[in-house]
mmCIF file of C-alpha atoms (C1' of nucleotides) in Angstrom:
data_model
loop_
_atom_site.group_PDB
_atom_site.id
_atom_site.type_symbol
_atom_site.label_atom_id
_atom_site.label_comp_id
_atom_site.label_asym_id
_atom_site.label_seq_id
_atom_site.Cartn_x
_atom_site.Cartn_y
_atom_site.Cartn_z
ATOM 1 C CA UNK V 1 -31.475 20.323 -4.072
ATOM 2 C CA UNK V 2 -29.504 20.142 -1.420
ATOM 3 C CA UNK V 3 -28.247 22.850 1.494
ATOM 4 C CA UNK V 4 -27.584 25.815 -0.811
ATOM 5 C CA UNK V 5 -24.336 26.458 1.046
ATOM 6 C CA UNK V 6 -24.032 30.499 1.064
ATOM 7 C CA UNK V 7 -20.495 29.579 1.643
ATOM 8 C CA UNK V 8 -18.202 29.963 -0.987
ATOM 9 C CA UNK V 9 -16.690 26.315 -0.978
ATOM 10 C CA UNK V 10 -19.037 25.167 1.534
ATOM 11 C CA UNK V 11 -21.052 22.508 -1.408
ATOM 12 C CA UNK V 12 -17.750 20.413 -0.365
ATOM 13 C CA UNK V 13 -17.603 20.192 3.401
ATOM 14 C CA UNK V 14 -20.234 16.979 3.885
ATOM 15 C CA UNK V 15 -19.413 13.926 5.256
ATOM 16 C CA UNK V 16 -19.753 12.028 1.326
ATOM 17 C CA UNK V 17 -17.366 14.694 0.091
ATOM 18 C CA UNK V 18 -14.842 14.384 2.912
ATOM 19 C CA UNK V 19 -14.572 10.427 1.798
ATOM 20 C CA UNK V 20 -13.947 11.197 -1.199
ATOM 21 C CA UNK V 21 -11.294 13.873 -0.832
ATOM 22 C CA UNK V 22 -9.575 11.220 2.200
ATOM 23 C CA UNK V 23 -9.580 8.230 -0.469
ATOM 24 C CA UNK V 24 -8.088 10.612 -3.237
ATOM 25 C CA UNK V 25 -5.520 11.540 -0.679
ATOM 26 C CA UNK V 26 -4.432 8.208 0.054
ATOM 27 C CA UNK V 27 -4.497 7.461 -3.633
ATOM 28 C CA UNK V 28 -2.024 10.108 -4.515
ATOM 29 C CA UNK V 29 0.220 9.466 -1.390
ATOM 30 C CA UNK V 30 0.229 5.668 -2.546
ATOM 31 C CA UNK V 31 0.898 6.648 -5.909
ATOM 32 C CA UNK V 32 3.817 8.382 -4.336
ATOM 33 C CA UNK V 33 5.195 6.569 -3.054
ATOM 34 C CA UNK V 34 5.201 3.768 -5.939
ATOM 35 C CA UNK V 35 6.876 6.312 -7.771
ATOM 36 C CA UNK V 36 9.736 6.728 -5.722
ATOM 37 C CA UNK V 37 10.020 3.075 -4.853
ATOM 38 C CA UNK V 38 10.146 2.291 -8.608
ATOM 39 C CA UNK V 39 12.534 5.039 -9.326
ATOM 40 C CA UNK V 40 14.894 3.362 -6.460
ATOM 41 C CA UNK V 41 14.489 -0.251 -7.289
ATOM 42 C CA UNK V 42 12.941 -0.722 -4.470
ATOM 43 C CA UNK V 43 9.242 -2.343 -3.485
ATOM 44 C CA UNK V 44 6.327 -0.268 -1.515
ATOM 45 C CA UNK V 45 6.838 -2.217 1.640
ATOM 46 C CA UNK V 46 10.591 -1.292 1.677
ATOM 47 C CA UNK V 47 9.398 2.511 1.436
ATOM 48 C CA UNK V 48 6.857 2.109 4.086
ATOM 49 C CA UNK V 49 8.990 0.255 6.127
ATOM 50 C CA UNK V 50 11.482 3.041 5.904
ATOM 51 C CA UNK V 51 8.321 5.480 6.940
ATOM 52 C CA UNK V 52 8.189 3.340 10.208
ATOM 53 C CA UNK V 53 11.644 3.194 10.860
ATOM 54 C CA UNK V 54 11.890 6.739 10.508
ATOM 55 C CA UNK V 55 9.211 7.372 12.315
ATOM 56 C CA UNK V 56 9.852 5.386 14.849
ATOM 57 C CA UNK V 57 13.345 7.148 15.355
ATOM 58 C CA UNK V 58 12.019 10.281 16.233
ATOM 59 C CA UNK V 59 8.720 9.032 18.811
ATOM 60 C CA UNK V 60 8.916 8.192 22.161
ATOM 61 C CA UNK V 61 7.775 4.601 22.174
ATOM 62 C CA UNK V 62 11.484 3.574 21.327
ATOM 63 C CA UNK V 63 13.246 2.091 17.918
ATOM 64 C CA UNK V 64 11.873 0.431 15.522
ATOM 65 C CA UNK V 65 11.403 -3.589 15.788
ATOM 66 C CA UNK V 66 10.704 -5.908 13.270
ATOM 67 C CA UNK V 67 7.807 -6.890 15.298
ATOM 68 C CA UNK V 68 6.504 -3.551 15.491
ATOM 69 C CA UNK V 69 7.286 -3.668 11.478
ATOM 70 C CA UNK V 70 5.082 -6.996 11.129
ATOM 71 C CA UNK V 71 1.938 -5.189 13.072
ATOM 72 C CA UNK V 72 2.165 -1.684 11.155
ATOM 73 C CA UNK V 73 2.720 -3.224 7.461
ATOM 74 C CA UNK V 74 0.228 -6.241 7.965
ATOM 75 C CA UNK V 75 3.128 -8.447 7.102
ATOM 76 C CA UNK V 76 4.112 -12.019 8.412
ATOM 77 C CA UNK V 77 7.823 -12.610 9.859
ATOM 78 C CA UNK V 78 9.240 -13.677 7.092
ATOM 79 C CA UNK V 79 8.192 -11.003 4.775
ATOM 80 C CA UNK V 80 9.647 -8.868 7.383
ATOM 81 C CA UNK V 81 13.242 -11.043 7.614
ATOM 82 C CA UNK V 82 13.021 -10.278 3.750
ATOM 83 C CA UNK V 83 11.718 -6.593 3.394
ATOM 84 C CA UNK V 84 14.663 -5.567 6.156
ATOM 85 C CA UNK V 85 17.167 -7.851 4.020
ATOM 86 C CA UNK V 86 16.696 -5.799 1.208
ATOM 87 C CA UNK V 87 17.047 -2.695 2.813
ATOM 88 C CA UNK V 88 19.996 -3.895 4.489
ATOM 89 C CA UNK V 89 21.501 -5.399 1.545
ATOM 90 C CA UNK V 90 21.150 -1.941 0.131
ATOM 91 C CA UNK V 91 22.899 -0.127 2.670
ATOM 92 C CA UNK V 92 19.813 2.141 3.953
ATOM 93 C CA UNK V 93 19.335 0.222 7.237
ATOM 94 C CA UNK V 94 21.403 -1.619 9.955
ATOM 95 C CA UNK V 95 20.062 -4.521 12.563
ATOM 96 C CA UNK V 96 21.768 -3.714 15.880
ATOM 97 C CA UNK V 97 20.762 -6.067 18.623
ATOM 98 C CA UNK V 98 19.588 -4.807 21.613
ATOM 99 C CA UNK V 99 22.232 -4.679 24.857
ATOM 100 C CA UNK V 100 19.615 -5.172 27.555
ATOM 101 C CA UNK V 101 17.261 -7.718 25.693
ATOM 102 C CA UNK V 102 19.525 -9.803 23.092
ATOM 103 C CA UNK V 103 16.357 -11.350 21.522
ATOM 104 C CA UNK V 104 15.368 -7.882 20.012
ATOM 105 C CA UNK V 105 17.163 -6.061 17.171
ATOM 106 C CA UNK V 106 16.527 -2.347 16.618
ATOM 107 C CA UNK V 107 16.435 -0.707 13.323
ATOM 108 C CA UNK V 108 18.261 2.002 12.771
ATOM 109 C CA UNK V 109 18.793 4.164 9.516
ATOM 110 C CA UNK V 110 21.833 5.192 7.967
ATOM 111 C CA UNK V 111 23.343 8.365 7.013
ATOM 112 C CA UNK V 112 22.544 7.191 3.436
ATOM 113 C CA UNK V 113 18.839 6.408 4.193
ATOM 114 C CA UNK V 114 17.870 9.605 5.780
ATOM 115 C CA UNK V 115 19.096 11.744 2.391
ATOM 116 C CA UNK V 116 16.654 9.178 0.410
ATOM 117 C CA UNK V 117 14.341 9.675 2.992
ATOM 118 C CA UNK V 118 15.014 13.613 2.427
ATOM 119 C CA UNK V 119 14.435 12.990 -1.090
ATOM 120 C CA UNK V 120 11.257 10.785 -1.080
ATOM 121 C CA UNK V 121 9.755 13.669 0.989
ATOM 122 C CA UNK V 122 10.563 16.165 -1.195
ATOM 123 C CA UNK V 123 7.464 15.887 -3.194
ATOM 124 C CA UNK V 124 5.699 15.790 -0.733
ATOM 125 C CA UNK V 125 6.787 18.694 1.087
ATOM 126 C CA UNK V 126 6.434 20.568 -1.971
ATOM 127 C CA UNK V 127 2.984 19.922 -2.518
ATOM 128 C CA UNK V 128 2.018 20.219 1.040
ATOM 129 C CA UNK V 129 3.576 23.733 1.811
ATOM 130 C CA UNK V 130 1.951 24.845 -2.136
ATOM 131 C CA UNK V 131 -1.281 23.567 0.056
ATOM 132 C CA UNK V 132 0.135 25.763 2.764
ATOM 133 C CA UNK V 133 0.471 28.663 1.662
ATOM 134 C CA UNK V 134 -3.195 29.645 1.333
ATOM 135 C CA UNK V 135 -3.930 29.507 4.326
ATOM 136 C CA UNK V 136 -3.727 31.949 7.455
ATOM 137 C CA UNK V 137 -1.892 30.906 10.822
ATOM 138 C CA UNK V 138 -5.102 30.011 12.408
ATOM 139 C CA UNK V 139 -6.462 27.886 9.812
ATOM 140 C CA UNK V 140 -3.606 25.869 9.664
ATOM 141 C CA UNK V 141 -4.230 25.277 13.438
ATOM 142 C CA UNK V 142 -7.585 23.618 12.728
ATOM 143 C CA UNK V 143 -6.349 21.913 9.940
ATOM 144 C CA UNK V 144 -3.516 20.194 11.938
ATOM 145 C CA UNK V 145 -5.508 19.659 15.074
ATOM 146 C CA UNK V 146 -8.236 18.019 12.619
ATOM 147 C CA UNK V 147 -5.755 15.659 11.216
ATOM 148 C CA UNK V 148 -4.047 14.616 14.244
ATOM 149 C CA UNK V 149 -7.985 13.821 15.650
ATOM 150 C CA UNK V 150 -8.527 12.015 12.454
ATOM 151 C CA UNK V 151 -5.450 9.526 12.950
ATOM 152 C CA UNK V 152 -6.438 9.216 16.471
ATOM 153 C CA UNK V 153 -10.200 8.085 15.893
ATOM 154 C CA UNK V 154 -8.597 5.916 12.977
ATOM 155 C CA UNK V 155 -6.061 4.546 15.398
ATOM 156 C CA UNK V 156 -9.369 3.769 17.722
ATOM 157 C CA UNK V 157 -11.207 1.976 14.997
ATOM 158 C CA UNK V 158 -8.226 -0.729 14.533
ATOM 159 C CA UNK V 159 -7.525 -1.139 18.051
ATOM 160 C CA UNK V 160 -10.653 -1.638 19.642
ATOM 161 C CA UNK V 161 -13.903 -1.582 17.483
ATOM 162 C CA UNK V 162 -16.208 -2.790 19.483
ATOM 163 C CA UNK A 1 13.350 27.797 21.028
ATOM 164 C CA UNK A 2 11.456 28.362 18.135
ATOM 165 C CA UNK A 3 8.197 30.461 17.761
ATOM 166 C CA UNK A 4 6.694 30.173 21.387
ATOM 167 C CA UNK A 5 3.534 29.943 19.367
ATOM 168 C CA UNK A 6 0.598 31.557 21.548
ATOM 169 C CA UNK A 7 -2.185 29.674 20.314
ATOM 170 C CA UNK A 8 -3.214 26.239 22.124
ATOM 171 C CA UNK A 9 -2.559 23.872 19.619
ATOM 172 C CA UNK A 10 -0.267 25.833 17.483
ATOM 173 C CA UNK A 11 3.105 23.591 17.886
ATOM 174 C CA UNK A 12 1.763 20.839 15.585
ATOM 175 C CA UNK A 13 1.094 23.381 12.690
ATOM 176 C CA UNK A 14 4.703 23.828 10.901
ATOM 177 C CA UNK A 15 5.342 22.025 8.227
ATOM 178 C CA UNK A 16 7.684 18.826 9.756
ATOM 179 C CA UNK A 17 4.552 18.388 11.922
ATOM 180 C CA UNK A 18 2.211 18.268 8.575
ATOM 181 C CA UNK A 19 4.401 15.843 7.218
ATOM 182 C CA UNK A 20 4.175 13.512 10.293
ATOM 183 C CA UNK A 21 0.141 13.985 10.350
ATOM 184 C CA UNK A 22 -0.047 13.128 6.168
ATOM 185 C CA UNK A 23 2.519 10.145 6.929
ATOM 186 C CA UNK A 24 0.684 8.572 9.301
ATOM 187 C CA UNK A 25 -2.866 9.104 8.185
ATOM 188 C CA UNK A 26 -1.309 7.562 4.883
ATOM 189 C CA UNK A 27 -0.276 4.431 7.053
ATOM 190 C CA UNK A 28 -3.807 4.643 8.852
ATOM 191 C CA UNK A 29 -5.454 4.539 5.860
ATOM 192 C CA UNK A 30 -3.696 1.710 3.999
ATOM 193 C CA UNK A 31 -3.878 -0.051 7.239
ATOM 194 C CA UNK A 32 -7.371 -0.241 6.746
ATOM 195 C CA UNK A 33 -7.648 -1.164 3.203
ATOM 196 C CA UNK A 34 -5.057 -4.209 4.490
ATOM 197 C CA UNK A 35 -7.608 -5.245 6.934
ATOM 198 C CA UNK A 36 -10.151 -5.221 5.531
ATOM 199 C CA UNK A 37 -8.977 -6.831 2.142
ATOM 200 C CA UNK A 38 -7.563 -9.804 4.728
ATOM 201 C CA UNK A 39 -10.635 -10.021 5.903
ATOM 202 C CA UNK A 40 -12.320 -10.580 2.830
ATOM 203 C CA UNK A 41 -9.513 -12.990 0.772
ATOM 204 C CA UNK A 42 -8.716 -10.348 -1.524
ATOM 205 C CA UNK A 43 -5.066 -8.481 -1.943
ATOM 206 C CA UNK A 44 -4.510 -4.608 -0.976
ATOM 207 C CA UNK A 45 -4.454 -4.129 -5.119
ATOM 208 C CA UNK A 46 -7.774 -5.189 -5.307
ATOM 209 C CA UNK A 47 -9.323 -2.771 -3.046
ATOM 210 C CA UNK A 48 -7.256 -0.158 -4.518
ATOM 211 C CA UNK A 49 -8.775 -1.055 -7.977
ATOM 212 C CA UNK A 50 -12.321 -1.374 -6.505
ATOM 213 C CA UNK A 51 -11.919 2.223 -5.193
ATOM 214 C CA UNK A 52 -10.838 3.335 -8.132
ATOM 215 C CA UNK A 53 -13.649 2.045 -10.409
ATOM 216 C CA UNK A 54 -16.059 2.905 -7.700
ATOM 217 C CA UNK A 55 -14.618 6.853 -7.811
ATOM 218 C CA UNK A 56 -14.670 6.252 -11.772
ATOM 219 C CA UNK A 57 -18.417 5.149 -11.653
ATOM 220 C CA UNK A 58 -19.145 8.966 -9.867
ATOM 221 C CA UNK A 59 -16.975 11.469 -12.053
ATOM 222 C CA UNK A 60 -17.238 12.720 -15.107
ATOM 223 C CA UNK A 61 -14.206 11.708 -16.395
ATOM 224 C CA UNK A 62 -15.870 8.331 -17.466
ATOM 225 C CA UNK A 63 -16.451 4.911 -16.316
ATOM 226 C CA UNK A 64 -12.834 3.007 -15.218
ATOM 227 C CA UNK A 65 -11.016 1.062 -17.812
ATOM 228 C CA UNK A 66 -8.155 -1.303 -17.487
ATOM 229 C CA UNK A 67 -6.090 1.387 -19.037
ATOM 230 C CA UNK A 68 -6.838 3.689 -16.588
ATOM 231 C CA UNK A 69 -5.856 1.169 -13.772
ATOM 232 C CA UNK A 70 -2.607 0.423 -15.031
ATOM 233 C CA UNK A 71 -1.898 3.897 -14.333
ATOM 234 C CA UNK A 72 -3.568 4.891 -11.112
ATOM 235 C CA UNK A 73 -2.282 1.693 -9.437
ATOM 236 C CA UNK A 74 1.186 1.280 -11.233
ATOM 237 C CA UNK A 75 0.684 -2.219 -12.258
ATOM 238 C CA UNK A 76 1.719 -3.810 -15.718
ATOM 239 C CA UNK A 77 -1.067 -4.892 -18.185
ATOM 240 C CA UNK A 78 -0.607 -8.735 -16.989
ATOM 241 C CA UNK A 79 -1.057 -7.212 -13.215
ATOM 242 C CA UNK A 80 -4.137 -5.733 -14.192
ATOM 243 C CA UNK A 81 -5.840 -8.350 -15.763
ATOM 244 C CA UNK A 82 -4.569 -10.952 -13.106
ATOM 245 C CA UNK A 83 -6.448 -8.249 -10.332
ATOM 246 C CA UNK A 84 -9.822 -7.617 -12.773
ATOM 247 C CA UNK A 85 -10.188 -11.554 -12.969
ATOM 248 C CA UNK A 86 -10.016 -12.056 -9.456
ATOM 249 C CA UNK A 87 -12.425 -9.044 -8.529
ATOM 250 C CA UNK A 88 -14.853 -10.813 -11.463
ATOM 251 C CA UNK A 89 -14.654 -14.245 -10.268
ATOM 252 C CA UNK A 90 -15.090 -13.446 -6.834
ATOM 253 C CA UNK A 91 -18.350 -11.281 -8.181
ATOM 254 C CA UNK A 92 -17.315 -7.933 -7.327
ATOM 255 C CA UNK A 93 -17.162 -6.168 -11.071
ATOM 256 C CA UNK A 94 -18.564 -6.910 -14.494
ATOM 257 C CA UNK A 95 -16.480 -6.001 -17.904
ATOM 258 C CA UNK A 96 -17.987 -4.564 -20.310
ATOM 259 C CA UNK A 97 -16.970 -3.683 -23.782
ATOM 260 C CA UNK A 98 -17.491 -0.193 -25.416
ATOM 261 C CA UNK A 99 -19.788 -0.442 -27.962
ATOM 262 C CA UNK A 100 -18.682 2.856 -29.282
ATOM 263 C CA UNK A 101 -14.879 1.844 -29.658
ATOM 264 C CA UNK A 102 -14.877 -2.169 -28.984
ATOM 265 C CA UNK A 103 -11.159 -2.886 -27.992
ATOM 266 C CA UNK A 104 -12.149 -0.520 -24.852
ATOM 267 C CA UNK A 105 -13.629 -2.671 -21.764
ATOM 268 C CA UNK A 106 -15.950 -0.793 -19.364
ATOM 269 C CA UNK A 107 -15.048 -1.921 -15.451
ATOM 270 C CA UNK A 108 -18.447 -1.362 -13.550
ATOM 271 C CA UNK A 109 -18.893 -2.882 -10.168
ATOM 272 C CA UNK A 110 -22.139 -4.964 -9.071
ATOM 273 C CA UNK A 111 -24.841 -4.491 -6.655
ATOM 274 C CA UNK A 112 -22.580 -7.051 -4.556
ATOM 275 C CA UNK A 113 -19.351 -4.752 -4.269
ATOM 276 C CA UNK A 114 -21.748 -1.748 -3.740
ATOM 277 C CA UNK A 115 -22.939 -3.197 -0.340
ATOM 278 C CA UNK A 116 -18.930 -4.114 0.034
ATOM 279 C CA UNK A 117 -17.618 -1.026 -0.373
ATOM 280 C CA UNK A 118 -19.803 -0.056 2.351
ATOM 281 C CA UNK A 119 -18.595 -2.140 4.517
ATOM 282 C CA UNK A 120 -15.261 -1.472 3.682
ATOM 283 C CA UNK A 121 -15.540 2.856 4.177
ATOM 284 C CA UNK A 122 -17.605 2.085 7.058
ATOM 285 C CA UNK A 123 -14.927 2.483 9.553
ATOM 286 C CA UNK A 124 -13.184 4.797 7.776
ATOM 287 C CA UNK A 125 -16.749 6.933 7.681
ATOM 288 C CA UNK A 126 -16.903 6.061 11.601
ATOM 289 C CA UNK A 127 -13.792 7.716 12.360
ATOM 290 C CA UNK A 128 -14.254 10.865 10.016
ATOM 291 C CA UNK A 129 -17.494 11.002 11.338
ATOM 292 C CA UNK A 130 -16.388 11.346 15.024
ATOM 293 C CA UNK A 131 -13.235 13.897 14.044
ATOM 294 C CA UNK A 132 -15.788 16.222 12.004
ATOM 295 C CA UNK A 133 -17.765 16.120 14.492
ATOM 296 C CA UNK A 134 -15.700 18.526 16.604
ATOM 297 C CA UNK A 135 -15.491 21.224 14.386
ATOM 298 C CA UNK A 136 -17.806 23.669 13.302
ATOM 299 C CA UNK A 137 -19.332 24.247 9.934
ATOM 300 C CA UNK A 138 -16.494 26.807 9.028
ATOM 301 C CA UNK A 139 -13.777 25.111 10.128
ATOM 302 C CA UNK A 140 -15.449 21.721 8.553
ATOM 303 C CA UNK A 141 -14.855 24.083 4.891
ATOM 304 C CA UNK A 142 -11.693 25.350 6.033
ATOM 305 C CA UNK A 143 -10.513 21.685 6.205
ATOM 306 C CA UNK A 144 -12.304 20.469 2.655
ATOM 307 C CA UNK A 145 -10.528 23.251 1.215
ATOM 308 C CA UNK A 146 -7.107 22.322 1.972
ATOM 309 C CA UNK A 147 -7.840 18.947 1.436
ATOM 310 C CA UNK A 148 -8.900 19.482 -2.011
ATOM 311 C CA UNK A 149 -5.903 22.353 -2.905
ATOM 312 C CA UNK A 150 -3.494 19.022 -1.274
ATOM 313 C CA UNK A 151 -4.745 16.758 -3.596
ATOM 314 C CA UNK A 152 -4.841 18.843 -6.615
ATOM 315 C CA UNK A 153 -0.840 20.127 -5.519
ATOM 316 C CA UNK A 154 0.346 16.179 -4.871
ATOM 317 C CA UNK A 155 -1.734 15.180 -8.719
ATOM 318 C CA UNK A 156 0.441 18.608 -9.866
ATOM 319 C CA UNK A 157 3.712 17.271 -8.529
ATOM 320 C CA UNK A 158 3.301 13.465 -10.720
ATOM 321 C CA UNK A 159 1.892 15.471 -13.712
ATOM 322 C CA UNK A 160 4.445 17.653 -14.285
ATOM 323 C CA UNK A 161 6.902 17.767 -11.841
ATOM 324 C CA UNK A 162 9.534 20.208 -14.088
ATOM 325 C "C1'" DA B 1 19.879 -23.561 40.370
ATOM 326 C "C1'" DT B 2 16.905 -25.935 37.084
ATOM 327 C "C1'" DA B 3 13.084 -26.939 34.268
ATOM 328 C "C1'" DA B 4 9.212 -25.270 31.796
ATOM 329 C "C1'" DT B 5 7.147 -21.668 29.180
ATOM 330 C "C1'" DA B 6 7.154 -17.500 26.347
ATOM 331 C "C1'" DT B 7 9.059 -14.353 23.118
ATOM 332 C "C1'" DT B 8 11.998 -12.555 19.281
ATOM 333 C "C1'" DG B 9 13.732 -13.063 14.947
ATOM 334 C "C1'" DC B 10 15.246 -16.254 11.379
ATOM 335 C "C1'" DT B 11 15.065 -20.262 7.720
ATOM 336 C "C1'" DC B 12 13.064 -22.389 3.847
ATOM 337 C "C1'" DA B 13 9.865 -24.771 0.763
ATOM 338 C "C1'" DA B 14 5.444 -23.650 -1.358
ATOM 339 C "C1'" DT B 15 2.248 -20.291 -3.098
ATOM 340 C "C1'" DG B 16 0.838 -16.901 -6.053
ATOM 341 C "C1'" DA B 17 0.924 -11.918 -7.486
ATOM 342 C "C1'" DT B 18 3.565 -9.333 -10.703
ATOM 343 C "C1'" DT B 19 6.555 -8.664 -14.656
ATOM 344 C "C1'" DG B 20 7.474 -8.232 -19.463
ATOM 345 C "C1'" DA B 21 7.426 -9.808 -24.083
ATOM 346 C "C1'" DG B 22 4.413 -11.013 -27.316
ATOM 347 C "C1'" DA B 23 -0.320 -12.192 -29.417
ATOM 348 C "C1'" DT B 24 -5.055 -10.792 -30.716
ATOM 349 C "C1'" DA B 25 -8.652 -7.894 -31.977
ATOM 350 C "C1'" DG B 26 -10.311 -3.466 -33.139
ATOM 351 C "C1'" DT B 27 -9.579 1.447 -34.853
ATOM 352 C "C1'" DT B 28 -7.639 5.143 -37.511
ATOM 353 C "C1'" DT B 29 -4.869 7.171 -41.236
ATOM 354 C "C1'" DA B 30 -3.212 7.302 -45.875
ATOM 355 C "C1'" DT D 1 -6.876 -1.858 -48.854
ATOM 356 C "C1'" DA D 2 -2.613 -1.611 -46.261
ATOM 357 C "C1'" DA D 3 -0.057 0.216 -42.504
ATOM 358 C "C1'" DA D 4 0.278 2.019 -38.080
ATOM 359 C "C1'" DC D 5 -1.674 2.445 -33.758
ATOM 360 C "C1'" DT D 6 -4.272 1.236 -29.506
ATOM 361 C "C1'" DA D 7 -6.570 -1.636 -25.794
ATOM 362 C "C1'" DT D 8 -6.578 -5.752 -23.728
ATOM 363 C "C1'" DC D 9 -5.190 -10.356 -22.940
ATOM 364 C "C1'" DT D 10 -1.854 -14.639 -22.639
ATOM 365 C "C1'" DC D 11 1.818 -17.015 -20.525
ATOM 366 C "C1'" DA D 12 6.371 -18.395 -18.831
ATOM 367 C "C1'" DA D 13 9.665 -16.528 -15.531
ATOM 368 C "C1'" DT D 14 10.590 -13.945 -11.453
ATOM 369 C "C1'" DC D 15 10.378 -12.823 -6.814
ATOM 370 C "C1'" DA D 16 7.738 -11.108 -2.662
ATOM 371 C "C1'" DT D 17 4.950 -13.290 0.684
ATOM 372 C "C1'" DT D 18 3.113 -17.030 3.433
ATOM 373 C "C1'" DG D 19 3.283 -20.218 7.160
ATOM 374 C "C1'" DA D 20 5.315 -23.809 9.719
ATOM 375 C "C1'" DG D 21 9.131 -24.801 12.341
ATOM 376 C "C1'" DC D 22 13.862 -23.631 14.546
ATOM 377 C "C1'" DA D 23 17.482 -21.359 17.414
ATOM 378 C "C1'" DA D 24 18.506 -18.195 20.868
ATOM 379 C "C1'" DT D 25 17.290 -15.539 24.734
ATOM 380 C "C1'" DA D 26 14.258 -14.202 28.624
ATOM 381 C "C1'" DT D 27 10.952 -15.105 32.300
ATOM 382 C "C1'" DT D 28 8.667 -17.654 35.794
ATOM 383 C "C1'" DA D 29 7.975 -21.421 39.007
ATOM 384 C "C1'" DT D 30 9.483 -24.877 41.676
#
DNA sequence: ATAATATTGCTCAATGATTGAGATAGTTTA
DNA sequence: TAAACTATCTCAATCATTGAGCAATATTAT
């Protein structure tokens, strides 16, 4: 009834189907990482914490806060005091308080975090280069400048709607 | 000094740079769910569920159960029925029971968390909306593809990871 | 300098979602 | 019919999160 889509895959390239395959892909990254938290003893906002921080580590706008940890997990101070507790308590993370500004502390992740990181990812890498692998140079191109336009207009929506 | 990469946008399409893009789309995307369930009084593990009955209600697979909950979302019975009496009393779902095999309940969602779930994907549509809207209709089934061979390798990797 | 204001991260009692063991009701197998 | 199994629910205990307030540091104005 609709478009007959000479296309081979092309019945799944309309905006209804795209929702679908984003919210599946969220629901399998989530699941994820429950799965690895769990395995760890460890709570999802610890992992995605540990996402930031890492994160964080490697991008220009500086280390990681626990302010900037209370905006991008949605969590209140305290939650935050507690979440890096834990992690601390475990040994994956230190506090070290800024020289120039001795109100902030920066998070930083130890030697012993980045191999759990390493193995968190794993999966994930896994799956994503078996994804890979079908596809040619150029196509992976689109597909990466298509994501990285995605997070930007999803970036947009949460910053400034109106 | 690595691959000088001739194409435009052909740095961010090795596999570190994937796993930055999935990251943080992952973080976009649950940052939405968190606002929006905020803004609503309900808890990130409701919308989850809601999403989940909602894809139920569309695939063949057959209409959600608590069951089926307990496993997408990694909660414990109690957890589940704690999260499907809040989404009831709030209006959002109905049970129903099986009349084929009665211990089964049926989760289907009202009229009133129809129009909710719109609301909720609506910035989420926005934003996918304005990213597809850059490519062309090949590229746009490039992208489903991968999407859908992710997706299908991440459910792979917590099936039957051996 | 000094006082007033703002910001960062922490403390702690209260709240409430989640856990986990068990109960209940229904189904299937022998 | 009895026994074993399954789906869901109940409920006390646990523990992450909230939210108000505090201590320490930084900034700005006078």
């Amino acid at each position: 009834m609709q478009s007959p889509s000479p296309s081979a895959d092309g019945r799944a390239s309309d905006l209804p189907a795209y929702a679908v395959l984003l919210r599946t892909l969220n629901r399998e990254l989530n699941r994820s990482t429950l799965d690895f938290a769990h395995q760890h003893g460890l709570h999802a906002t610890d992992i995605h914490a540990l996402s930031v921080i890492m994160d964080s580590a490697e991008n220009p706008d500086g280390p990681a806060t626990p302010s900037r940890l209370r905006e991008e997990l949605r969590l209140t101070s305290g939650a935050v005091t507690a979440c890096l507790d834990r992690l601390e308590r475990a040994g994956h993370i230190s506090r070290v308080r800024d020289s120039a500004d001795r109100r902030v502390v920066h998070l930083v992740y130890n030697p012993h975090a980045r191999s759990l990181a390493r193995e968190y990812f794993s999966p994930l890498a896994r799956a994503t280069e078996a994804a890979r692998s079908r596809f040619s140079a150029d196509e992976l191109t689109t597909i990466a400048t298509f994501l990285g336009t995605l997070n930007a207009a999803l970036a947009a929506e949460h910053e400034g709607p109106a």
